[in-house]
Short mmCIF file of C-alpha atoms in Angstrom, two decimals:
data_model
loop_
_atom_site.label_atom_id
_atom_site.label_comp_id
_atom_site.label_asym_id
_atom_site.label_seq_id
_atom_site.Cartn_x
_atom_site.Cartn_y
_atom_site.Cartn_z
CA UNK Q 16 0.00 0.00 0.00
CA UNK Q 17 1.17 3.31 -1.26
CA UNK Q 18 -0.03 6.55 -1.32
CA UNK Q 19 -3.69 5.94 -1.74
CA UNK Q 20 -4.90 9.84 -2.89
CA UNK Q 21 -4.86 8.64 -6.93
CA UNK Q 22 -4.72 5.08 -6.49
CA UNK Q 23 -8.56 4.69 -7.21
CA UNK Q 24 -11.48 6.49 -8.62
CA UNK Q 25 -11.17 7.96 -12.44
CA UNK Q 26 -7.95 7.68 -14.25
CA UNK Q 27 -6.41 6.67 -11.17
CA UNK Q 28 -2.27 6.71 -10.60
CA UNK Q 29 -0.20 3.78 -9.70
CA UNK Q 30 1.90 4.97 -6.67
CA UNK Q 31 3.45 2.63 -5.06
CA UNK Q 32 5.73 2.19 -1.88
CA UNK Q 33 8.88 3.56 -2.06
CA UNK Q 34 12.46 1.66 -1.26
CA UNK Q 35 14.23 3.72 1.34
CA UNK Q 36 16.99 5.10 -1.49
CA UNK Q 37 13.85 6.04 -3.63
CA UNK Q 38 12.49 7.87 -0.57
CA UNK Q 39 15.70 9.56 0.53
CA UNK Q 40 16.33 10.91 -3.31
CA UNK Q 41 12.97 12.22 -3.28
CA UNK Q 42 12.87 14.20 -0.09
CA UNK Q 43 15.94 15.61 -0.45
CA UNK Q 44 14.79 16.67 -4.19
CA UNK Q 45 11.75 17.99 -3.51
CA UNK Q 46 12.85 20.10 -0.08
CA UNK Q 47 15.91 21.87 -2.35
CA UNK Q 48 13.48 22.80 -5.28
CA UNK Q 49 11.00 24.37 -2.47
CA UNK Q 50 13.90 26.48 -1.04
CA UNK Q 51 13.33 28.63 -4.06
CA UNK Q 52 9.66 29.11 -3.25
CA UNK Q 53 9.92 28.89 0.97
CA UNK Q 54 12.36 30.24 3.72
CA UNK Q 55 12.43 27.07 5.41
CA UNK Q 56 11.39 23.60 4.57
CA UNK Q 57 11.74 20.19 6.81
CA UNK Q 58 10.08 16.60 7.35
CA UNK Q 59 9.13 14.95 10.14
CA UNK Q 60 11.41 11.96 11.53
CA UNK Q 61 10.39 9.05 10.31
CA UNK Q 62 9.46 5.60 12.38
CA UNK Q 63 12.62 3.01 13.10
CA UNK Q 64 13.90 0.46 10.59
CA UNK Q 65 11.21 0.98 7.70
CA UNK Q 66 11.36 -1.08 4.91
CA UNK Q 67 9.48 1.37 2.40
CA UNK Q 68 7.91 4.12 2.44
CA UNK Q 69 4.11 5.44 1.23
CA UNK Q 70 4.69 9.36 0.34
CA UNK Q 71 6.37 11.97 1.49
CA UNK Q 72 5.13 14.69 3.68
CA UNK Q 73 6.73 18.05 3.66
CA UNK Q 74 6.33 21.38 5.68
CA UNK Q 75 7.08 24.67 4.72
CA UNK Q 76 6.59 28.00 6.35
CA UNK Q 77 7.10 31.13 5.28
CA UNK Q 78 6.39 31.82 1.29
CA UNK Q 79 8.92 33.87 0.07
CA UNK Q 80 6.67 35.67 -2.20
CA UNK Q 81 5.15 37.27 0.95
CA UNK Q 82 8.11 37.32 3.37
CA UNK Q 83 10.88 38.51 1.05
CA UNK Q 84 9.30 39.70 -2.36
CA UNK Q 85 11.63 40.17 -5.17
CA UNK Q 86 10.81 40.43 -9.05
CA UNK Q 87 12.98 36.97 -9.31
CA UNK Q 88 10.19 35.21 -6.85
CA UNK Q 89 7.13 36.91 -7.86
CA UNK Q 90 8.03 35.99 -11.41
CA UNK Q 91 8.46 32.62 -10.86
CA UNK Q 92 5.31 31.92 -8.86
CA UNK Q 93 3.43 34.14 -11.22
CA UNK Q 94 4.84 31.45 -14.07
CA UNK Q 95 4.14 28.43 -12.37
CA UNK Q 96 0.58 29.15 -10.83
CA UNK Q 97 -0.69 32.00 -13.20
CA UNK Q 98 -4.20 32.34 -12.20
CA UNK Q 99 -4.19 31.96 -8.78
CA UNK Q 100 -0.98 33.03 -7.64
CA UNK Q 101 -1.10 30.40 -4.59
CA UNK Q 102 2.32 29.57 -3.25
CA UNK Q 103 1.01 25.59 -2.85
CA UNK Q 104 -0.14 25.38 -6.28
CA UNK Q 105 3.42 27.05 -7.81
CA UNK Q 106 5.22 24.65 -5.35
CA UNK Q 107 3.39 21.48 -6.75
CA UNK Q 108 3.84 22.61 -10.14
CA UNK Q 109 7.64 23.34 -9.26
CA UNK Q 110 7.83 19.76 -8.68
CA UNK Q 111 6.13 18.78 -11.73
CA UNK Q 112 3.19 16.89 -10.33
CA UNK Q 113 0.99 14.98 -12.31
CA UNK Q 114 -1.85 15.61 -10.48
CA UNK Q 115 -2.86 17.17 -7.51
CA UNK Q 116 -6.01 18.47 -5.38
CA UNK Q 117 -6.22 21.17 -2.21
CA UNK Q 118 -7.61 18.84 0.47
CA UNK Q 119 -7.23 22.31 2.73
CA UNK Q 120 -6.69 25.81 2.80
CA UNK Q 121 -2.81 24.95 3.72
CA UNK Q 122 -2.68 21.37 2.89
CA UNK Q 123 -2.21 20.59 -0.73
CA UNK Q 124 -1.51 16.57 -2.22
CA UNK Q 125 -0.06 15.79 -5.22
CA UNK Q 126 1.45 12.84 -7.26
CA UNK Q 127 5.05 13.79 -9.07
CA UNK Q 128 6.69 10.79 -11.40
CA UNK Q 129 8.56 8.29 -10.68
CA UNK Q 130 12.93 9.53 -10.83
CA UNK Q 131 13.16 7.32 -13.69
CA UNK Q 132 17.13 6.96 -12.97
CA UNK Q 133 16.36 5.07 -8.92
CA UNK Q 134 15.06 1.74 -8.50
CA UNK Q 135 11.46 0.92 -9.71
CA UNK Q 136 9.55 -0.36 -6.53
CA UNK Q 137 10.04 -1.46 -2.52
CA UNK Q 138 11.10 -5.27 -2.04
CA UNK Q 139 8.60 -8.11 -2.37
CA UNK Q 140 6.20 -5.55 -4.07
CA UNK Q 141 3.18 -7.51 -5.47
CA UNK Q 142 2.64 -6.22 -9.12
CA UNK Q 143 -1.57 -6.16 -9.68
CA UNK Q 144 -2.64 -8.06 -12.68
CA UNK Q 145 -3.20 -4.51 -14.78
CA UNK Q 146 0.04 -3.28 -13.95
CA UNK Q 147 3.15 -3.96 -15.83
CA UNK Q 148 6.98 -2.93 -15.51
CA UNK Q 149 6.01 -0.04 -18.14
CA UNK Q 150 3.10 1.24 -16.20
CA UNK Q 151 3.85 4.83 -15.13
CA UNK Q 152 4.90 5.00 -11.30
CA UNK Q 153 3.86 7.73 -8.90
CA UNK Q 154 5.04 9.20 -5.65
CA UNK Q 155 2.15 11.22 -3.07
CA UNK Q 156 4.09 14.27 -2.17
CA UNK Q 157 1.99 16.12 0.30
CA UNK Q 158 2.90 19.73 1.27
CA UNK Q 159 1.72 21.25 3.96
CA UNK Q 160 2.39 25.32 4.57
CA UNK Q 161 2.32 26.27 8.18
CA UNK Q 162 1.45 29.63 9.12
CA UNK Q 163 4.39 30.26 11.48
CA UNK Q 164 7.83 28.64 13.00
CA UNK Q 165 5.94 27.44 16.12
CA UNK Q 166 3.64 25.51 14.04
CA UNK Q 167 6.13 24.13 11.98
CA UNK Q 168 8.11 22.88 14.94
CA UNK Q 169 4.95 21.62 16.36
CA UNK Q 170 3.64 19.68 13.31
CA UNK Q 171 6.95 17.81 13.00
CA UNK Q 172 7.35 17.10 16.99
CA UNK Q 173 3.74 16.00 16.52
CA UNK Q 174 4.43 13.42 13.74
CA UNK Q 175 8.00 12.42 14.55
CA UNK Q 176 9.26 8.77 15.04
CA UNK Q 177 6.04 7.49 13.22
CA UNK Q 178 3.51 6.24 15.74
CA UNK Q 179 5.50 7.17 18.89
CA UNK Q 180 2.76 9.64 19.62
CA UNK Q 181 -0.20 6.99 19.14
CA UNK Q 182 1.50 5.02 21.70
CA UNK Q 183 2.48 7.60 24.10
CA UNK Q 184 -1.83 8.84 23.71
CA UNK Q 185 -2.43 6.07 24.87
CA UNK Q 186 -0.49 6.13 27.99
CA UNK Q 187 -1.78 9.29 29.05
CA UNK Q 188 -4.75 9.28 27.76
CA UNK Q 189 -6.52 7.58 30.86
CA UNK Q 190 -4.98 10.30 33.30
CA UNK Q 191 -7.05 12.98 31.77
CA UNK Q 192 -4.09 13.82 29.21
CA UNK Q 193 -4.47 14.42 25.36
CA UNK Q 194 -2.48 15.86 22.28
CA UNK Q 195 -3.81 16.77 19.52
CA UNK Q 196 -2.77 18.70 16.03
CA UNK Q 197 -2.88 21.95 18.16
CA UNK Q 198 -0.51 20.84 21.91
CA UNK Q 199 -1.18 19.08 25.30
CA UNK Q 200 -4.66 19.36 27.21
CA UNK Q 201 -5.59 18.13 30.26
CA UNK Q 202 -9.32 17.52 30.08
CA UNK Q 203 -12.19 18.07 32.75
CA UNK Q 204 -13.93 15.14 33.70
CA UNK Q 205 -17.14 16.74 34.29
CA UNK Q 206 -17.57 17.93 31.03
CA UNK Q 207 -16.23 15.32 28.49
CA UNK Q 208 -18.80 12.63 28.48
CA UNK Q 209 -21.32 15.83 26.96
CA UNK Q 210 -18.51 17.89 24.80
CA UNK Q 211 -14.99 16.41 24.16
CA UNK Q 212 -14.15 20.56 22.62
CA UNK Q 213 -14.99 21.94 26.06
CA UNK Q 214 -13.78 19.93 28.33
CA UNK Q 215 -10.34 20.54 26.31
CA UNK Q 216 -8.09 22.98 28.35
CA UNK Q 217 -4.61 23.76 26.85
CA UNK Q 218 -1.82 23.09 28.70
CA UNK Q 219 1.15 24.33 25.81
CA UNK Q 220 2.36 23.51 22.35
CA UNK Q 221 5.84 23.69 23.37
CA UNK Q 222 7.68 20.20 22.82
CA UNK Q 223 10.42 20.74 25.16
CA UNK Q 224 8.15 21.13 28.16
CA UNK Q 225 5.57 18.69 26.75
CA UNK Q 226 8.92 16.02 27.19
CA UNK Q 227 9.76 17.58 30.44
CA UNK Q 228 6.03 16.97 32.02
CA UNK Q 229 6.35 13.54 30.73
CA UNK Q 230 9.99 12.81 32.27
CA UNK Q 231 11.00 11.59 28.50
CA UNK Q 232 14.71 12.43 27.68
CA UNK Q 233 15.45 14.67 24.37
CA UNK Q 234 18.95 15.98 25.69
CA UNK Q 235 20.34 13.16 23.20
CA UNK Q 236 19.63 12.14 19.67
CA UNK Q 237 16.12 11.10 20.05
CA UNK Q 238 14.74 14.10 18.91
CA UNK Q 239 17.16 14.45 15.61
CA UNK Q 240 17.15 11.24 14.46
CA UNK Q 241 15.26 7.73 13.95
CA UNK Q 242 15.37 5.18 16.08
CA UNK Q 243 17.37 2.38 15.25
CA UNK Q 244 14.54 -0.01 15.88
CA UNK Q 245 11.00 -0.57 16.99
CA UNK Q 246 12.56 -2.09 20.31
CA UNK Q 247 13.78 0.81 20.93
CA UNK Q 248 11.54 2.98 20.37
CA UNK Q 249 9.37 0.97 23.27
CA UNK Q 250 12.01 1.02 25.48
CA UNK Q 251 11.83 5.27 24.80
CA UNK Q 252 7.91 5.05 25.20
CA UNK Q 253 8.57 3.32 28.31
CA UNK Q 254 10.51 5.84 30.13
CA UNK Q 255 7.21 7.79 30.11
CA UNK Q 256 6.66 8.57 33.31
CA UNK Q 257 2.95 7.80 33.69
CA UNK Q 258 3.78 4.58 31.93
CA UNK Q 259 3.02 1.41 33.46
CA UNK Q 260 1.87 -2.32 32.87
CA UNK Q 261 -1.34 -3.53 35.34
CA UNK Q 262 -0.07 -6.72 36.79
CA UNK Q 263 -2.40 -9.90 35.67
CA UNK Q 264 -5.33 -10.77 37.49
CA UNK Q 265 -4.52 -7.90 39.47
CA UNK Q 266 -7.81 -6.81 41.35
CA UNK Q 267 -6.58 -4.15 43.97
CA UNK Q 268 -6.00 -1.89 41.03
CA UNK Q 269 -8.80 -2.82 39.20
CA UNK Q 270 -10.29 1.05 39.29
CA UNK Q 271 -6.67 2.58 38.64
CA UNK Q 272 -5.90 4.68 36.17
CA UNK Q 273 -3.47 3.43 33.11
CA UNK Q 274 -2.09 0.44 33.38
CA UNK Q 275 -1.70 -0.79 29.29
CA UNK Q 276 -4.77 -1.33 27.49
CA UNK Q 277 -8.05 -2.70 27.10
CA UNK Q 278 -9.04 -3.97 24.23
CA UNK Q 279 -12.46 -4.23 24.81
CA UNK Q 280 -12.58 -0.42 25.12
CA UNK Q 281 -10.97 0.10 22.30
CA UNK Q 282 -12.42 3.17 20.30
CA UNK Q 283 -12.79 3.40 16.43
CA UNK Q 284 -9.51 5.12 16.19
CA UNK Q 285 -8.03 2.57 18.61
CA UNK Q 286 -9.12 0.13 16.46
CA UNK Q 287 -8.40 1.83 13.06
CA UNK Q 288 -4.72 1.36 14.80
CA UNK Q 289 -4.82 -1.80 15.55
CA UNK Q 290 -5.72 -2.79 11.12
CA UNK Q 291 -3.48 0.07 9.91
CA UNK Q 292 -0.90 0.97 12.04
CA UNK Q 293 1.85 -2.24 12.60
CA UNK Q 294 4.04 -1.17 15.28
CA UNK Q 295 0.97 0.10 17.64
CA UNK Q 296 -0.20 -3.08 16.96
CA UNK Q 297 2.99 -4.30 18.12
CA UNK Q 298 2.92 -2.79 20.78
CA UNK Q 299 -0.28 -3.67 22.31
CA UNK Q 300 -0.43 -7.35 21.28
CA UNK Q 301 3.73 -8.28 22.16
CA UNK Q 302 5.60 -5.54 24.17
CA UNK Q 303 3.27 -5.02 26.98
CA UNK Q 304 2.37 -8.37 27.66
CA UNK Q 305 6.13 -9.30 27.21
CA UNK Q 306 6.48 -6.49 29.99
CA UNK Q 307 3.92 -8.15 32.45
CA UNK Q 308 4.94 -11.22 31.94
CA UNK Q 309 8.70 -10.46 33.12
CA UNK Q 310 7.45 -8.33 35.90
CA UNK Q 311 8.25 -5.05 34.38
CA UNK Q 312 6.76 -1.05 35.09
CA UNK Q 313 4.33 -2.76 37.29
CA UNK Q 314 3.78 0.11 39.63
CA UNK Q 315 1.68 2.90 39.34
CA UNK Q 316 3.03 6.37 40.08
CA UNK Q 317 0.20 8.81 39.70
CA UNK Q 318 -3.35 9.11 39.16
CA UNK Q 319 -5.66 10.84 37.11
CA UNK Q 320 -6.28 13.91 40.18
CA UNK Q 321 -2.42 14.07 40.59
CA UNK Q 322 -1.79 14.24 37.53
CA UNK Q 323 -4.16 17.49 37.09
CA UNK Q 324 -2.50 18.99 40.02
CA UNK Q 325 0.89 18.35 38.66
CA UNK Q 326 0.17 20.18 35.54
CA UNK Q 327 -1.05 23.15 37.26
CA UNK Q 328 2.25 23.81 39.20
CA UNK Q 329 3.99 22.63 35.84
CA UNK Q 330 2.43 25.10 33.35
CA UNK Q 331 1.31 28.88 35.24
CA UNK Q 332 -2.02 29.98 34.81
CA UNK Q 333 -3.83 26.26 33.62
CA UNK Q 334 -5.17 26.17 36.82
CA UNK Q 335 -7.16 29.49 36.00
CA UNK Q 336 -7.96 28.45 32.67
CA UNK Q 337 -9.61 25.16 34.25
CA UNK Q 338 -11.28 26.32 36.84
CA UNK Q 339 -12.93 28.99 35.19
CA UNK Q 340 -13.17 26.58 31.99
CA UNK Q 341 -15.77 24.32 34.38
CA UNK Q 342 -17.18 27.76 36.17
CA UNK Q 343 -18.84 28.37 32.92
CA UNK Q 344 -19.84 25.14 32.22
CA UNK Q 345 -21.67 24.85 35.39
CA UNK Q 346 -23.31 27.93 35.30
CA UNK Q 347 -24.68 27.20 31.55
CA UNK Q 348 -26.12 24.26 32.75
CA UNK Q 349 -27.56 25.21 35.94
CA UNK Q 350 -29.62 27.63 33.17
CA UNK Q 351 -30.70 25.12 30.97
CA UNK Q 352 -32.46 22.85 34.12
CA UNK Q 353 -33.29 26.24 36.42
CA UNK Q 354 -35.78 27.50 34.38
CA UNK Q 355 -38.00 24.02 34.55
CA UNK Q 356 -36.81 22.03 37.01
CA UNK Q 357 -36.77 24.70 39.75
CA UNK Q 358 -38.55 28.19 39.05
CA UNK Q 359 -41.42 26.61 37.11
CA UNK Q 360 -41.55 23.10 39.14
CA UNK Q 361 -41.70 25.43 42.78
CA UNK Q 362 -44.89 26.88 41.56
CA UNK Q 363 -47.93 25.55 43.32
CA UNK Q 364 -50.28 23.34 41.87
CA UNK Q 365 -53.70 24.44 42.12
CA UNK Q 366 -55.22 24.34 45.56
CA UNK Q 367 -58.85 25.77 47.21
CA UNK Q 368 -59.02 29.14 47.00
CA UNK Q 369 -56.35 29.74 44.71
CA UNK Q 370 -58.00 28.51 41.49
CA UNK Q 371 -58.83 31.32 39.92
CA UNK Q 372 -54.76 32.39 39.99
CA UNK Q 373 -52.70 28.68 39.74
CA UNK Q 374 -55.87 27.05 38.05
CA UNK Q 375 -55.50 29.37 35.10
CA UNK Q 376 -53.05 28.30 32.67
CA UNK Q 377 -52.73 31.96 31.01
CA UNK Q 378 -52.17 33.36 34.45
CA UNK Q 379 -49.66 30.25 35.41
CA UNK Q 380 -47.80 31.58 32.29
CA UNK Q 381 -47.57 35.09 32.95
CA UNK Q 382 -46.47 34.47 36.49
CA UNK Q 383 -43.83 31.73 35.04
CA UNK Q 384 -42.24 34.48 32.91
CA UNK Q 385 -42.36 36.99 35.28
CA UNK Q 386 -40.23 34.85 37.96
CA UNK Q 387 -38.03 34.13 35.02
CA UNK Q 388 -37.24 37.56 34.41
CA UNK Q 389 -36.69 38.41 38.25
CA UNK Q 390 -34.50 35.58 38.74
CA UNK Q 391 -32.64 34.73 35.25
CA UNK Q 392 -32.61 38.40 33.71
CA UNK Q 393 -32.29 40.53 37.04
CA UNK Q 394 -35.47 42.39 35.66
CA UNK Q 395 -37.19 44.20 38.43
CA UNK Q 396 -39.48 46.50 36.86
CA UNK Q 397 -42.23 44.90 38.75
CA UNK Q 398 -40.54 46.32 41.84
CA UNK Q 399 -39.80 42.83 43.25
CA UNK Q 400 -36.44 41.94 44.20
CA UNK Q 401 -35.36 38.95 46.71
CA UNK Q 402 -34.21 39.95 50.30
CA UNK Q 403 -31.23 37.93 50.14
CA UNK Q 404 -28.82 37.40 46.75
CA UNK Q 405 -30.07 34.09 44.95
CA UNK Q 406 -26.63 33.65 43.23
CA UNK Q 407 -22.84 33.34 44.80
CA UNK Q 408 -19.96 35.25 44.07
CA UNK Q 409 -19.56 33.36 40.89
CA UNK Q 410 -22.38 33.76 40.00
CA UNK Q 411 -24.42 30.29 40.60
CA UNK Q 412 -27.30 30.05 42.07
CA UNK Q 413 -28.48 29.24 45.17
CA UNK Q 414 -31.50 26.48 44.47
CA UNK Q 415 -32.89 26.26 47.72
CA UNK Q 416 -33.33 30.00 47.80
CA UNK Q 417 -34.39 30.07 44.79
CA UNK Q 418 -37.42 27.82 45.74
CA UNK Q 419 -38.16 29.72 48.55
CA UNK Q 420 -38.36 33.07 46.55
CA UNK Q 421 -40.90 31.25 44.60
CA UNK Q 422 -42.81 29.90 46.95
CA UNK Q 423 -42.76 32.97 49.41
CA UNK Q 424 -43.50 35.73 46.65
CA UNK Q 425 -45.39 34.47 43.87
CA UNK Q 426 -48.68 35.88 44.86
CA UNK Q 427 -47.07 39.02 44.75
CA UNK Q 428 -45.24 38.41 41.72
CA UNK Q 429 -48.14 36.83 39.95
CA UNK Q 430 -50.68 39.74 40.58
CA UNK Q 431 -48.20 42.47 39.77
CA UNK Q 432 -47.72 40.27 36.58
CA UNK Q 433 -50.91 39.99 35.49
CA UNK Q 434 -52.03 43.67 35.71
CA UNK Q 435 -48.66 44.83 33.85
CA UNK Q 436 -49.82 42.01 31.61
CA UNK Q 437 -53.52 43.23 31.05
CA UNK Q 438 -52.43 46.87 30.86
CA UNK Q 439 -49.87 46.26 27.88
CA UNK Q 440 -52.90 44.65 26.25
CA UNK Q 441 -55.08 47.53 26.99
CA UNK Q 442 -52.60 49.60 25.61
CA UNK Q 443 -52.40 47.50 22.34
CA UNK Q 444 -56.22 47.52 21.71
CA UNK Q 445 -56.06 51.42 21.85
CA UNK Q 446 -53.19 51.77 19.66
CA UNK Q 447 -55.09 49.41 16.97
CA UNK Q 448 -58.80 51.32 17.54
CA UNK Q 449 -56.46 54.35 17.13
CA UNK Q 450 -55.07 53.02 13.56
CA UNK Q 451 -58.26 52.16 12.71
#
């Protein structure tokens, strides 16, 4: 399996997987023809000891053409993308692609031929029965332009070392931990069963401290180059801090956070892994077990509350963020059940003597609003206000006073109601007569 963007569908492109010399040449080709076009240019690091190779993804920032115009640059992209004047498009067309399509506003994908001088296919490729040795060969170049340094630094810590960061999301994962295209969150518990966005709080998109918080090493060459195999790159995941391996049959921690995986709870994208992705596969089904069975990182350190506490003394002013992150949350729901299941359900149901007010569903309606408005809106042009403040000083409310505002004023608040609500459609009949 290749680059799969033109392998199907209309006319579609044979692009197969790459050898790693065929690879190398290419990335090396394409990144020096883009200098002309971008101020800097880079790929992530790829995973350890791969045979072949499906495309080639490549990040630039800065177009020249905007950054450091010159008649020599403008000319050229004006030559290469004439209508549209896009740096992507000029860069694809710099590279003579065969085809290509804008998946995004900074993502572009494209298929460039085969070097027809390097070797014609990765070992033990299976040819298809429609494909010969003279069918025209393809290699998925996707270019991605990032809209400063910090993201381009970001997007290739994200994707370095291949599925490192698949593995190491799932290690942190279950202690309220989660990175994403964007940096590190730590996520609210109260809020992400009903909105994963919200209950998102960031935490920083800088990779140095992101390796800190995590106690995993980049003083050496793990950070500049590939790992010289998938062992090792376990043995790196490993040294994760909040790593560990639940011992089997191991009850007492039954509840605990972490400890390896589950496959039973396995999420689509967990499982999307597990068919697509070899070495997290690898990693689930024969380097943890291999570590449980020897007796290996089987004690937890830290728990999903510690681990929230850690982060705030780690990165100043999260805690705020949080805190006032769930504030808000709390309050907006409060609204959505205070209206019904408190104002409205405190009213009293109908009861002698009081028919003619609570057994009158207009006049049950009128009152309802009013008490909305007092309460809700702060709206006390009915010159009713409560004795005592209904809401703290962050501004949620009290419910048991706000049942006993109800319940002590809304005869009061009901009469006053209705008569503003009779007069305003007094006034209204008048104003029609009048146009009339």
């Amino acid at each position: 399996m290749g680059g799969l963007a033109f392998s199907s569908g209309e006319s579609p492109l044979y692009t197969p997987r790459m050898p790693p010399a065929v690879y190398e040449y290419v990335i090396k080709d394409c990144q020096a023809k883009l200098r002309d076009l971008f101020v800097a240019i880079a790929s992530p690091i790829q995973g350890p000891a791969k045979k072949d190779y499906g495309d080639v993804d490549v990040f630039v920032v800065w177009d020249k053409k905007s950054i450091f115009p010159s008649p020599l640059v403008d000319n050229l992209v004006s030559s290469l993308a004439p209508s549209t004047h896009d740096p992507l498009e000029a860069a694809v067309h710099l590279l003579g692609a065969e085809r290509y399509v804008k998946e995004q506003a900074h993502t572009i994908i494209s298929a460039i031929p085969w070097p027809e001088d390097l070797p014609q296919g990765a070992e033990n490729e299976e040819v298809k029965p429609h494909q010969d040795t003279k069918t025209p060969r393809y290699i998925q170049v996707d270019l991605h332009l990032c809209e400063s340094l910090e993201r381009l630094q970001w997007m290739l810590f994200k994707q370095a070392h291949g599925d490192l960061w698949n593995i190491l999301g799932s290690t942190i994962r279950p202690y309220g931990l989660t990175m994403d295209g964007m940096g590190l969150y730590v996520r609210i518990p109260e809020i992400e069963s009903l909105n994963k966005k919200q209950a998102k709080v960031l935490l920083t998109a800088e990779p140095a401290q992101i390796l800190n918080f995590l106690g995993l090493k980049h003083g050496g060459k793990e950070w500049e180059e590939p790992f010289a195999s998938v062992d090792e790159l376990f043995e790196y995941a490993a040294t994760c801090r909040l790593f560990w391996v639940r011992p089997e049959k191991d009850e007492n921690n039954a509840a605990a956070e972490g400890g390896d995986v589950d496959k039973n709870k396995f999420k689509s994208n967990d499982r999307r892994r597990m068919n697509y992705r070899p070495i997290f596969k690898k990693w689930v089904d024969e380097f943890l077990p291999a570590c449980r069975e020897a007796g290996r990182f089987t004690t937890q350190t830290a728990t999903r509350d510690s681990v929230r506490e850690e982060a705030f003394r780690f990165f100043p002013g999260t805690q705020r963020a949080y805190e006032a992150r769930l504030l808000e949350w709390r309050k907006e729901r409060q609204r959505q059940t205070l209206w019904k299941g408190v104002i409205k359900a405190s009213i009293p149901e109908p009861i002698e003597g009081e028919t003619v007010m609570l057994g009158n569903g207009h006049w049950r309606g009128v009152l309802a609003t009013a008490l909305k408005k007092i309460i809700m809106e702060d709206d006390y042009s009915l010159d009713v206000r409560p004795a005592t403040p209904l809401r703290d000083a962050n501004g949620m409310y009290y419910e048991e006073r706000v049942k006993h505002f109800v319940v002590d004023n809304w005869r009061d608040i009901g009469r006053a109601a209705w008569e503003a609500h009779q007069q305003r459609c007094a006034d209204r009949m008048v104003k029609k007569e009048t146009k009339h």
